[in-house]
Amino acid sequence: MAAAVARARNESNEPCFTVVGVDLPNPLGLERIEAINAGRFPFTTVDPRLMAATCEAVAVGNLRATTDASAYGAAEIIIIDVNLDLVREPGGPTLGLEGLRRAVRDVGAYMKPGALVLVETTTPPGATAKIVAPELTAALHKRGLPADAFLLAHSYERVMPGADYLDSIINFWRVYAGHTPAAADAAEQFLSRVINVKEYPLTRLASTTASETAKVLENSYRAVNIALIEEWARFAETVGVDLFEVIAAIRKRPTHSNMRQPGFGVGGYCLTKDPLFAQLAARDIWEHTGLEFPFCRQAVAINDAMPLVSLDRLDELLGGLAGRRVLLLGISYRQDVGDARYSPSETFYLEAKRRGALVTCHDPLVDHWPGIVEDLPALLPAAGGFDAVVFAVPHREYQALDLARWLGAGRPLLLDANNVLTDAQLEAVRTLGCRCYGIGRGVIA
Ligand SMILES: NC(=O)c1ccc[n+]([C@@H]2O[C@H](COP(=O)([O-])OP(=O)(O)OC[C@H]3O[C@@H](n4cnc5c(N)ncnc54)[C@H](O)[C@@H]3O)[C@@H](O)[C@H]2O)c1
């Protein structure tokens, strides 16, 4: 978002905004700040436009980063985009609201009266009105300023990490809402300068709670859609049907065009937590009991366990995992993305190790998997010597792999857990006489 705001230009082609990114003075925050100030996008991306936009903004001088919260004092517009985590506790998850509260207090301690505070964090519905607004009111009151001297709005990100990362912010529809009509107008004015609203008009909702609800419902819908396919994948494998072919046929029907497909699991920072936000908001922000959200909770549980389905299949195909040498290809939660947070590969890897498998992991976009594997190979390991290769993430590098060359004389079992292998690769597998199994397909060769 910082890169998107910094690249906005007025009619004279001058930057519309000077952007200062504020992060915490912890190792992660400092690493990100240092990268941005050096003109580098702070984490691995395959989007050249995002890298160029960051580099150009720093060179032009309208993007810098700091740990100094007093920077809020110079801003007309303050975007809050901090993380808001689920705290996973034995008694069930709870909302980790303290980080958001802290960020809002920091903003309130320095902000100019009347500034626009735009919450872009994915928040549990009600958080902007019932947590952010009271925190800002209290902070301004403490400074002897009018308690309502802020314009508060919410607009959620639909950013899609990957090859079109920057584009997914600028050239995409946005939803927003204001805590007051004046705040909604200010948010609209701001977003209209950053986003290509001519082609992607904004949608204003009636309240910040409605905007927050839209975000978590949007992601819950997707998580449930993914989970639904899980039981059909098991059925298809059992009766010998290629579910990808079936779904491609169903998707021709316009009402069903976004049907999900079988896969390795659901990871990343959003779909693993957002479907649980509404229930927790109902209970902890709105004090309503009895809204249980069984679909959302079940979807998250099914999606969390999905990588174990692939593992069980591998276990069965190999006749046990103890002592088996397994190559796991793909660690990130999504293709062409270097983000390994809550990735299905983590669940798979840890359980495979627990069952005695000797697992080597590789990902062309992840060089650091803290706390899980410290020494990831930079290059794709040779296939020889492995009993099985699991294709977990459809990164471009894996789909461009010449299987005949890479496999050489080796004939490990291939498990395509996420529709990674292309038609040409599947053809090669058949020709080579490799044993190959596909999640959602069954025996391929
Ligand atoms: N990553 C995605 O693809 C994506 C997509 C859509 C929405 N979102 C939402 O956007 C929000 C941010 O996600 P992210 O992936 O960038 O998370 P992140 O954890 O990578 O980044 C959040 C940053 O905020 C910083 N931070 C926390 N408290 C702070 C404070 N008080 N002051 C200054 N900085 C502070 C953290 O140090 C961290 O660097 C989340 O609500 C997420 O759900 C993310």
Coordinates of C-alpha atoms and ligand atoms in Angstrom, one line a residue, residues 22-26 28-29 32 43 66-67 69 72 80-85 98-104 106 120-123 156-161 165 215 219 269-270 273-274 277 333 339 341, ligand 1:
V22 CA 6.3 3.4 10.4
D23 CA 7.1 0.0 11.9
L24 CA 8.2 -1.3 15.3
P25 CA 11.8 -1.3 16.5
N26 CA 12.0 -5.1 16.6
L28 CA 11.4 -7.8 11.7
G29 CA 10.4 -4.1 11.7
R32 CA 11.8 -4.0 6.7
F43 CA 10.4 -9.3 1.1
T66 CA 11.2 4.8 10.3
T67 CA 10.5 3.5 13.8
A69 CA 6.0 7.2 15.8
Y72 CA 2.2 10.6 12.6
I80 CA -3.2 1.5 9.9
D81 CA -2.2 -1.8 8.4
V82 CA -0.8 -3.7 11.3
N83 CA -1.3 -7.4 11.8
L84 CA -4.2 -8.6 13.9
D85 CA -3.6 -12.2 14.9
E98 CA -3.6 -5.6 21.8
G99 CA -1.4 -4.9 18.8
L100 CA -4.1 -2.9 17.1
R101 CA -4.8 -1.0 20.3
R102 CA -1.2 -0.1 20.7
A103 CA -0.9 1.1 17.1
V104 CA -4.0 3.3 17.6
D106 CA 0.6 5.6 19.1
E120 CA -6.9 -1.3 6.4
T121 CA -6.0 -4.1 8.8
T122 CA -8.5 -7.0 8.5
T123 CA -10.4 -6.3 11.7
Y156 CA -9.9 -3.5 3.4
E157 CA -7.2 -4.7 1.1
R158 CA -7.9 -7.4 -1.5
V159 CA -4.2 -7.6 -2.3
M160 CA -3.2 -10.8 -4.0
P161 CA 0.5 -11.6 -3.4
Y165 CA 0.9 -7.8 -6.4
K215 CA -13.9 -8.5 4.3
N219 CA -12.6 -14.6 2.9
Y269 CA -2.1 -15.0 6.9
C270 CA -5.7 -14.4 5.8
K273 CA -7.9 -16.7 10.5
D274 CA -10.5 -14.4 8.9
F277 CA -13.3 -13.4 13.1
Y333 CA 1.4 -20.9 1.0
D339 CA 5.4 -16.1 2.3
R341 CA 3.3 -18.1 7.2
Ligands
LIG1 N1 -0.7 -10.3 3.3 C1 -1.7 -10.3 2.6 O1 -1.8 -10.9 1.5 C2 -3.0 -9.6 3.0 C3 -4.1 -9.5 2.1 C4 -5.2 -8.8 2.5 C5 -5.3 -8.3 3.7 N2 -4.2 -8.4 4.6 C6 -4.3 -7.8 5.9 O2 -3.4 -6.7 6.0 C7 -3.0 -6.6 7.3 C8 -1.5 -6.7 7.3 O3 -1.0 -7.9 6.8 P1 0.5 -8.2 6.5 O4 0.5 -9.5 5.8 O5 1.1 -7.0 5.9 O6 1.0 -8.4 8.0 P2 2.5 -8.3 8.5 O7 2.5 -9.0 9.9 O8 3.4 -8.8 7.5 O9 2.8 -6.8 8.7 C9 2.3 -6.0 9.7 C10 3.4 -5.0 10.1 O10 2.8 -4.1 11.1 C11 3.9 -3.9 12.0 N3 3.3 -3.3 13.3 C12 2.6 -4.0 14.3 N4 2.2 -3.1 15.2 C13 2.7 -1.9 14.9 C14 2.7 -0.6 15.5 N5 2.1 -0.4 16.7 N6 3.3 0.4 14.9 C15 3.9 0.2 13.7 N7 4.0 -1.0 13.0 C16 3.4 -2.0 13.6 C17 4.5 -5.2 12.2 O11 5.8 -5.1 12.8 C18 4.6 -5.7 10.8 O12 5.8 -5.4 10.1 C19 -3.6 -7.8 8.1 O13 -4.7 -7.3 8.8 C20 -3.9 -8.8 7.0 O14 -5.0 -9.6 7.4 C21 -3.1 -9.0 4.2

